Amino acid sequence: MVEVYSKFFDGRLEQRAALKLALELLNAGRESDQKIEGLLARYISEGRVPNFPSKTTSPVSRATIQRIRKAGDKALAGIRPATIGVLYNFLCNCEELKTGLFDERVRIHSAHEFAPLLESLEGHVGAQDGPLNNKKLRSLEGVFYLYRKAWTSLSANTYVRCILRFDWVGDALFYTEEQRFYDSVAKHPFNEIDTGVVLPYGMNVVLLGKGNRKDMLKFFSFHDFTPFPDGHQKVRTMRGNFIAVYNKGPHPGFRAYAQRTESETPSTEFYKPGVLDPSILEYLQD
């Protein structure tokens, strides 16, 4: 799938010319500049334009679209890369306006920085039979408390509660795990944030991410959900396993249990031996 993402705008003059031609053909087919303006604005607001996040991307006006369509070579080369780029990448993904830039193989329409990774994973190693897909994973959107063994003091029966956030960006789900706690056994504070992709795999959900401050690879697999993700009902709890790869190792795997929280100020927690609620502890022990 690398070739798909290399197709997105990278500043080449031939891409500017291809965009101009696409706009000319749309106009000849009676697709108005105003319609293009409206669709582009919607795609931006929904976070569906690759490499152009909605928070930092401005819409392109009808007048600018017309100016690009009618521009000569010199004027075309002088238009700001951000303006050309957002319109170019939009047409690469826009199913409503299928031009020569549109590619059916592009399935992840998202401005998230890890969208290319998710697209590549789904294309190369994604499950073919379902029943889960990206759309159904929207049932996970929101915030969970994630309980798991405290990796900071492995020799003791200690546990941590992390904050696991699922954000819907474009038409795919991405996650962030936040750990801010003081291990009273190891006598050390810890502050880590990991970010990654959420991959549907058969009846399972896989999280693959990396540390934001150091080289660390995270892998979660969730297999038990209440209720099962359908894209409409919110998942309340889920459990599975995880492993983290960091430094020399070894890298043991542990169980994980996640419980949705509606708290507006979620917080992390460290649990000394004998403190964690037994109803949660039973999910985390062999």
Tab-separated table of C-alpha atoms in Angstrom, residues 8-274:
chain	number	residue	atom	x	y	z
A	8	PHE	CA	-0.751	12.079	-2.181
A	9	PHE	CA	0.548	15.601	-2.725
A	10	ASP	CA	4.271	16.065	-2.196
A	11	GLY	CA	4.837	19.292	-4.149
A	12	ARG	CA	5.651	18.017	-7.630
A	13	LEU	CA	4.683	20.221	-10.567
A	14	GLU	CA	3.036	17.317	-12.372
A	15	GLN	CA	0.660	16.930	-9.428
A	16	ARG	CA	-0.373	20.580	-9.766
A	17	ALA	CA	-1.060	19.970	-13.454
A	18	ALA	CA	-3.018	16.802	-12.650
A	19	LEU	CA	-5.173	18.725	-10.188
A	20	LYS	CA	-5.866	21.460	-12.735
A	21	LEU	CA	-6.886	18.838	-15.306
A	22	ALA	CA	-9.154	17.090	-12.792
A	23	LEU	CA	-10.901	20.388	-12.013
A	24	GLU	CA	-11.300	21.160	-15.729
A	25	LEU	CA	-12.898	17.765	-16.362
A	26	LEU	CA	-15.229	18.161	-13.395
A	27	ASN	CA	-16.293	21.556	-14.708
A	28	ALA	CA	-16.850	20.133	-18.194
A	29	GLY	CA	-19.028	17.452	-16.588
A	30	ARG	CA	-21.166	20.169	-14.953
A	31	GLU	CA	-19.749	19.705	-11.451
A	32	SER	CA	-19.664	23.239	-10.084
A	33	ASP	CA	-16.816	24.842	-8.156
A	34	GLN	CA	-19.346	25.571	-5.412
A	35	LYS	CA	-20.149	21.867	-5.061
A	36	ILE	CA	-16.436	21.076	-4.821
A	37	GLU	CA	-16.041	23.790	-2.183
A	38	GLY	CA	-18.869	22.337	-0.093
A	39	LEU	CA	-17.695	18.736	-0.307
A	40	LEU	CA	-14.118	19.725	0.524
A	41	ALA	CA	-15.270	21.688	3.582
A	42	ARG	CA	-17.225	18.656	4.787
A	43	TYR	CA	-14.282	16.283	4.281
A	44	ILE	CA	-11.992	18.662	6.189
A	45	SER	CA	-14.427	19.022	9.105
A	46	GLU	CA	-14.792	15.225	9.309
A	47	GLY	CA	-11.019	14.728	9.296
A	48	ARG	CA	-11.095	12.765	6.051
A	49	VAL	CA	-8.366	14.538	4.065
A	50	PRO	CA	-5.061	12.657	4.526
A	51	ASN	CA	-2.221	14.772	5.961
A	52	PHE	CA	-4.549	17.751	6.613
A	53	PRO	CA	-6.030	17.664	10.172
A	54	SER	CA	-9.302	19.526	10.611
A	55	LYS	CA	-7.976	21.649	13.494
A	56	THR	CA	-5.205	23.215	11.396
A	57	THR	CA	-6.664	23.162	7.879
A	58	SER	CA	-8.642	26.023	6.352
A	59	PRO	CA	-11.346	25.458	3.717
A	60	VAL	CA	-10.646	26.444	0.104
A	61	SER	CA	-13.039	28.978	-1.399
A	62	ARG	CA	-14.968	28.608	-4.641
A	63	ALA	CA	-12.994	31.538	-6.089
A	64	THR	CA	-9.678	29.806	-5.325
A	65	ILE	CA	-10.862	26.546	-6.881
A	66	GLN	CA	-11.825	28.502	-9.990
A	67	ARG	CA	-8.452	30.264	-9.978
A	68	ILE	CA	-6.608	26.929	-9.906
A	69	ARG	CA	-8.798	25.541	-12.680
A	70	LYS	CA	-8.105	28.520	-14.959
A	71	ALA	CA	-4.466	29.141	-13.970
A	72	GLY	CA	-1.623	29.217	-16.462
A	73	ASP	CA	1.585	27.320	-15.756
A	74	LYS	CA	3.308	30.222	-13.944
A	75	ALA	CA	0.292	31.071	-11.793
A	76	LEU	CA	-0.316	27.396	-11.016
A	77	ALA	CA	3.272	26.947	-9.789
A	78	GLY	CA	2.871	29.928	-7.450
A	79	ILE	CA	-0.190	28.732	-5.533
A	80	ARG	CA	0.523	27.828	-1.911
A	81	PRO	CA	1.373	24.123	-1.407
A	82	ALA	CA	-1.134	23.859	1.457
A	83	THR	CA	-3.954	25.102	-0.790
A	84	ILE	CA	-3.029	22.820	-3.668
A	85	GLY	CA	-2.283	19.897	-1.358
A	86	VAL	CA	-5.561	19.806	0.538
A	87	LEU	CA	-7.554	19.963	-2.705
A	88	TYR	CA	-5.364	17.305	-4.338
A	89	ASN	CA	-5.567	14.857	-1.422
A	90	PHE	CA	-9.310	15.491	-1.149
A	91	LEU	CA	-9.873	14.414	-4.761
A	92	CYS	CA	-7.699	11.325	-4.175
A	93	ASN	CA	-10.300	10.211	-1.615
A	94	CYS	CA	-13.559	11.791	-2.773
A	95	GLU	CA	-16.019	9.112	-3.884
A	96	GLU	CA	-18.613	11.729	-4.859
A	97	LEU	CA	-16.243	13.295	-7.423
A	98	LYS	CA	-14.369	10.481	-9.129
A	99	THR	CA	-11.577	11.983	-11.188
A	100	GLY	CA	-8.291	10.570	-12.433
A	101	LEU	CA	-6.878	11.295	-8.976
A	102	PHE	CA	-9.356	9.027	-7.197
A	103	ASP	CA	-8.026	5.614	-6.164
A	104	GLU	CA	-10.443	2.833	-5.181
A	105	ARG	CA	-7.684	1.147	-3.179
A	106	VAL	CA	-7.593	3.949	-0.613
A	107	ARG	CA	-9.848	2.681	2.190
A	108	ILE	CA	-8.772	4.719	5.209
A	109	HIS	CA	-9.984	8.302	4.821
A	110	SER	CA	-8.391	9.999	7.800
A	111	ALA	CA	-6.126	12.925	8.594
A	112	HIS	CA	-4.589	11.098	11.587
A	113	GLU	CA	-0.796	10.780	11.420
A	114	PHE	CA	-1.058	6.975	11.714
A	115	ALA	CA	-3.657	6.585	8.950
A	116	PRO	CA	-1.030	5.372	6.434
A	117	LEU	CA	0.068	2.685	8.914
A	118	LEU	CA	-3.501	1.490	9.439
A	119	GLU	CA	-4.151	1.444	5.687
A	120	SER	CA	-1.006	-0.607	5.126
A	121	LEU	CA	-1.836	-3.078	7.895
A	122	GLU	CA	-5.377	-3.597	6.636
A	123	GLY	CA	-4.110	-4.076	3.087
A	124	HIS	CA	-1.317	-6.519	3.928
A	125	VAL	CA	-2.361	-8.425	7.058
A	126	GLY	CA	-6.016	-7.508	7.661
A	127	ALA	CA	-8.592	-10.264	8.231
A	128	GLN	CA	-10.792	-10.900	5.201
A	129	ASP	CA	-13.891	-12.490	6.744
A	130	GLY	CA	-14.917	-10.040	9.473
A	131	PRO	CA	-17.349	-9.712	11.184
A	132	LEU	CA	-15.643	-6.605	12.621
A	133	ASN	CA	-14.696	-3.672	10.398
A	134	ASN	CA	-13.625	-0.059	10.910
A	135	LYS	CA	-17.210	1.206	10.962
A	136	LYS	CA	-18.229	-1.171	13.782
A	137	LEU	CA	-15.240	-0.107	15.874
A	138	ARG	CA	-16.956	3.225	16.467
A	139	SER	CA	-18.632	1.437	19.408
A	140	LEU	CA	-15.312	1.869	21.239
A	141	GLU	CA	-15.118	5.642	20.784
A	142	GLY	CA	-14.672	7.371	24.125
A	143	VAL	CA	-12.658	6.882	27.318
A	144	PHE	CA	-11.919	3.694	29.262
A	145	TYR	CA	-10.094	2.856	32.447
A	146	LEU	CA	-7.552	0.199	31.490
A	147	TYR	CA	-6.428	-2.095	34.315
A	148	ARG	CA	-3.289	-4.199	34.004
A	149	LYS	CA	-0.223	-5.479	35.816
A	150	ALA	CA	2.159	-2.750	36.914
A	151	TRP	CA	5.174	-3.183	34.688
A	152	THR	CA	7.089	-0.890	37.031
A	153	SER	CA	7.223	-3.439	39.884
A	154	LEU	CA	6.873	-6.887	38.317
A	155	SER	CA	7.977	-8.844	41.392
A	156	ALA	CA	5.039	-7.569	43.482
A	157	ASN	CA	1.267	-8.022	43.048
A	158	THR	CA	0.824	-4.430	41.922
A	159	TYR	CA	-1.535	-3.085	39.270
A	160	VAL	CA	-2.214	0.163	37.453
A	161	ARG	CA	-5.253	1.929	36.056
A	162	CYS	CA	-4.450	3.775	32.839
A	163	ILE	CA	-6.575	6.077	30.696
A	164	LEU	CA	-7.370	4.552	27.312
A	165	ARG	CA	-8.919	6.974	24.802
A	166	PHE	CA	-10.399	6.005	21.443
A	167	ASP	CA	-10.779	8.855	18.927
A	168	TRP	CA	-12.724	8.610	15.676
A	169	VAL	CA	-10.789	10.548	13.013
A	170	GLY	CA	-12.191	10.507	9.479
A	171	ASP	CA	-13.531	6.970	9.095
A	172	ALA	CA	-11.153	5.084	11.382
A	173	LEU	CA	-10.360	4.669	15.075
A	174	PHE	CA	-7.080	5.512	16.833
A	175	TYR	CA	-6.058	5.176	20.461
A	176	THR	CA	-4.012	6.926	23.144
A	177	GLU	CA	-2.965	5.315	26.422
A	178	GLU	CA	-1.960	7.597	29.293
A	179	GLN	CA	-0.016	6.457	32.383
A	180	ARG	CA	0.730	8.999	35.117
A	181	PHE	CA	1.292	7.446	38.554
A	182	TYR	CA	3.709	6.970	41.428
A	183	ASP	CA	4.791	3.377	42.090
A	184	SER	CA	5.030	3.252	45.891
A	185	VAL	CA	6.804	-0.121	45.708
A	186	ALA	CA	9.469	0.907	43.200
A	187	LYS	CA	9.531	4.413	44.740
A	188	HIS	CA	9.446	6.108	41.368
A	189	PRO	CA	7.015	8.328	39.377
A	190	PHE	CA	6.048	7.334	35.846
A	191	ASN	CA	4.600	9.458	33.055
A	192	GLU	CA	4.059	7.870	29.632
A	193	ILE	CA	1.751	8.379	26.667
A	194	ASP	CA	1.410	5.888	23.803
A	195	THR	CA	-0.485	6.376	20.550
A	196	GLY	CA	-1.447	3.964	17.804
A	197	VAL	CA	-3.908	2.318	15.448
A	198	VAL	CA	-6.984	0.188	16.132
A	199	LEU	CA	-7.280	-2.779	13.784
A	200	PRO	CA	-10.372	-5.020	13.449
A	201	TYR	CA	-9.318	-8.659	13.118
A	202	GLY	CA	-12.084	-11.221	12.807
A	203	MET	CA	-13.919	-11.053	16.130
A	204	ASN	CA	-10.979	-9.349	17.837
A	205	VAL	CA	-9.642	-5.806	18.137
A	206	VAL	CA	-5.890	-5.214	17.920
A	207	LEU	CA	-4.126	-2.078	19.167
A	208	LEU	CA	-0.644	-1.403	17.843
A	209	GLY	CA	1.174	1.705	19.001
A	210	LYS	CA	4.371	3.371	20.072
A	211	GLY	CA	5.637	5.517	22.899
A	212	ASN	CA	5.566	9.259	22.292
A	213	ARG	CA	8.742	9.956	24.256
A	214	LYS	CA	10.877	6.822	23.829
A	215	ASP	CA	11.284	3.774	21.616
A	216	MET	CA	8.586	1.414	22.854
A	217	LEU	CA	6.212	-0.797	20.895
A	218	LYS	CA	2.813	-1.740	22.349
A	219	PHE	CA	0.503	-4.562	21.286
A	220	PHE	CA	-2.986	-5.212	22.700
A	221	SER	CA	-5.483	-7.861	21.596
A	222	PHE	CA	-9.045	-7.650	22.947
A	223	HIS	CA	-11.331	-10.639	22.433
A	224	ASP	CA	-14.201	-10.280	24.922
A	225	PHE	CA	-16.641	-7.329	24.660
A	226	THR	CA	-19.836	-6.259	26.425
A	227	PRO	CA	-21.704	-5.597	24.217
A	228	PHE	CA	-20.018	-6.778	21.018
A	229	PRO	CA	-19.105	-3.788	18.756
A	230	ASP	CA	-21.774	-3.002	16.147
A	231	GLY	CA	-20.990	0.654	15.386
A	232	HIS	CA	-24.009	1.907	17.364
A	233	GLN	CA	-24.050	0.625	20.947
A	234	LYS	CA	-21.194	1.708	23.196
A	235	VAL	CA	-18.889	-1.055	24.391
A	236	ARG	CA	-18.900	-0.928	28.200
A	237	THR	CA	-16.164	-3.445	29.033
A	238	MET	CA	-13.574	-5.505	27.203
A	239	ARG	CA	-10.686	-7.764	28.101
A	240	GLY	CA	-7.692	-9.298	26.448
A	241	ASN	CA	-3.896	-9.316	26.577
A	242	PHE	CA	-0.980	-6.972	25.996
A	243	ILE	CA	2.783	-6.921	25.586
A	244	ALA	CA	5.240	-4.038	25.491
A	245	VAL	CA	8.632	-4.173	23.809
A	246	TYR	CA	11.150	-1.810	25.382
A	247	ASN	CA	14.885	-1.785	26.013
A	248	LYS	CA	16.605	-5.188	26.276
A	249	GLY	CA	13.784	-7.289	27.697
A	250	PRO	CA	12.535	-9.855	28.489
A	251	HIS	CA	9.061	-8.755	27.372
A	252	PRO	CA	6.363	-10.696	29.245
A	253	GLY	CA	2.709	-10.486	28.307
A	254	PHE	CA	-0.148	-9.791	30.730
A	255	ARG	CA	-3.918	-9.632	30.815
A	256	ALA	CA	-5.820	-6.378	30.333
A	257	TYR	CA	-9.310	-5.308	31.385
A	258	ALA	CA	-10.960	-2.066	30.210
A	259	GLN	CA	-14.090	-0.424	31.618
A	260	ARG	CA	-15.773	2.614	30.063
A	261	THR	CA	-15.845	5.769	32.173
A	262	GLU	CA	-18.020	8.828	31.724
A	263	SER	CA	-15.874	10.908	34.065
A	264	GLU	CA	-15.028	14.358	32.702
A	265	THR	CA	-11.728	14.221	34.612
A	266	PRO	CA	-10.464	10.617	34.348
A	267	SER	CA	-7.365	9.804	36.386
A	268	THR	CA	-4.731	7.089	36.555
A	269	GLU	CA	-4.068	5.038	39.682
A	270	PHE	CA	-1.433	2.720	41.171
A	271	TYR	CA	-2.596	-0.198	43.313
A	272	LYS	CA	-0.392	-1.730	45.999
A	273	PRO	CA	-0.806	-5.466	46.742
A	274	GLY	CA	-4.272	-6.267	48.084
